């Protein structure tokens, strides 16, 4: 039984057409309209499951206009399902603007969970770090991409990116430039499809692996980059030691320690112990 005047957000397979829930199939078969990113692409999925529901197109270029039309359908008591070409709508795919408008107008928005490429790759990566940051697609231009990567360099969580085949080599080169060749990466391509590949190595080895086999440069990519090493909080960087030493020369101990902690971001208690040891040894 579907909810009247509701928008259903339906996750669809990222490759294998059988990776769809029974609930999703029930919704797609019984709503009044399916809003699809591309009617032709969605047609393969619906035909595979003998679903003949009327479809309309909603993509990134017409989402604002179509959101108003879908709101009109809901106002008339119709039910609508939103699907993207693959995976979960609104996650690196159109849908967020539509959901925002429909919620503002007071209609129910009901998620139907299912496939997601990032989580699919993460589950098969063997990465033990429980924290991750899903970034999605990086900028297409080299300068912008490097700038974004630089802001993520110190993150200790796993970083998850999507990448297209025609940019994969340039993206990998930029990852090496920013993070170094020794950072660990998991490359997942063509997930759930015939040529599914999950490759784990260092960044340097991964780029060489891609260049060696042109076939591995094809398909849609999920990149899972290991996080930066967690710094030992009992250690004080050389820079922080020098700053603390200079501050102690002119300020009382507590004030110097607090200021050094504010400037460097290092642990105040550790800096305090260091300051005491420096004073006792006559270094300052």
XYZ file of N, CA, C and O in Angstrom, residues 13-19 115-117 120-121 189-198:
88
model
N 20.034 -0.622 -9.000
C 21.336 -1.304 -9.130
C 22.407 -0.427 -9.767
O 22.112 0.424 -10.610
N 23.665 -0.668 -9.369
C 24.785 0.056 -9.965
C 25.393 -0.735 -11.118
O 26.325 -0.270 -11.770
N 24.872 -1.918 -11.363
C 25.371 -2.757 -12.454
C 24.448 -3.932 -12.681
O 23.637 -3.948 -13.597
N 24.550 -4.921 -11.809
C 23.731 -6.117 -11.912
C 22.262 -5.774 -11.659
O 21.894 -5.286 -10.599
N 21.405 -6.032 -12.651
C 20.000 -5.629 -12.564
C 19.220 -6.360 -11.484
O 18.127 -5.936 -11.109
N 19.769 -7.443 -10.966
C 19.093 -8.172 -9.899
C 19.371 -7.599 -8.515
O 18.786 -8.044 -7.534
N 20.271 -6.620 -8.443
C 20.587 -5.991 -7.153
C 19.563 -4.914 -6.824
O 19.892 -3.726 -6.681
N 21.335 -0.079 -3.477
C 22.738 -0.049 -3.904
C 23.354 1.340 -3.805
O 22.701 2.354 -4.063
N 24.630 1.366 -3.430
C 25.438 2.581 -3.414
C 26.878 2.180 -3.676
O 27.430 1.332 -2.975
N 27.493 2.776 -4.691
C 28.828 2.350 -5.116
C 29.876 2.551 -4.028
O 30.766 1.708 -3.838
N 29.438 -0.082 -1.338
C 29.763 -1.377 -1.932
C 31.278 -1.570 -1.957
O 31.789 -2.623 -1.551
N 32.003 -0.552 -2.417
C 33.465 -0.635 -2.473
C 34.066 -0.730 -1.080
O 34.987 -1.522 -0.833
N 36.479 -0.770 -9.559
C 35.919 -0.366 -10.849
C 34.885 -1.379 -11.324
O 34.967 -2.567 -11.032
N 33.891 -0.868 -12.050
C 32.862 -1.728 -12.638
C 32.212 -2.648 -11.597
O 31.986 -3.844 -11.843
N 31.892 -2.093 -10.437
C 31.324 -2.895 -9.351
C 30.014 -3.560 -9.772
O 29.157 -2.931 -10.389
N 29.890 -4.829 -9.433
C 28.741 -5.715 -9.698
C 28.586 -6.055 -11.179
O 27.642 -6.734 -11.561
N 29.522 -5.611 -12.023
C 29.450 -5.888 -13.461
C 30.418 -7.003 -13.844
O 31.177 -7.510 -13.005
N 30.436 -7.366 -15.101
C 31.207 -8.508 -15.586
C 32.695 -8.369 -15.295
O 33.354 -9.333 -14.913
N 33.244 -7.163 -15.478
C 34.683 -6.967 -15.302
C 35.008 -6.245 -13.983
O 35.967 -5.477 -13.908
N 34.234 -6.529 -12.964
C 34.476 -5.947 -11.637
C 35.907 -6.218 -11.174
O 36.414 -7.326 -11.268
N 36.561 -5.157 -10.687
C 37.944 -5.267 -10.214
C 38.097 -4.467 -8.921
O 37.634 -3.330 -8.833
N 38.748 -5.075 -7.936
C 39.081 -4.371 -6.693
C 40.571 -4.577 -6.456
O 41.026 -5.697 -6.220
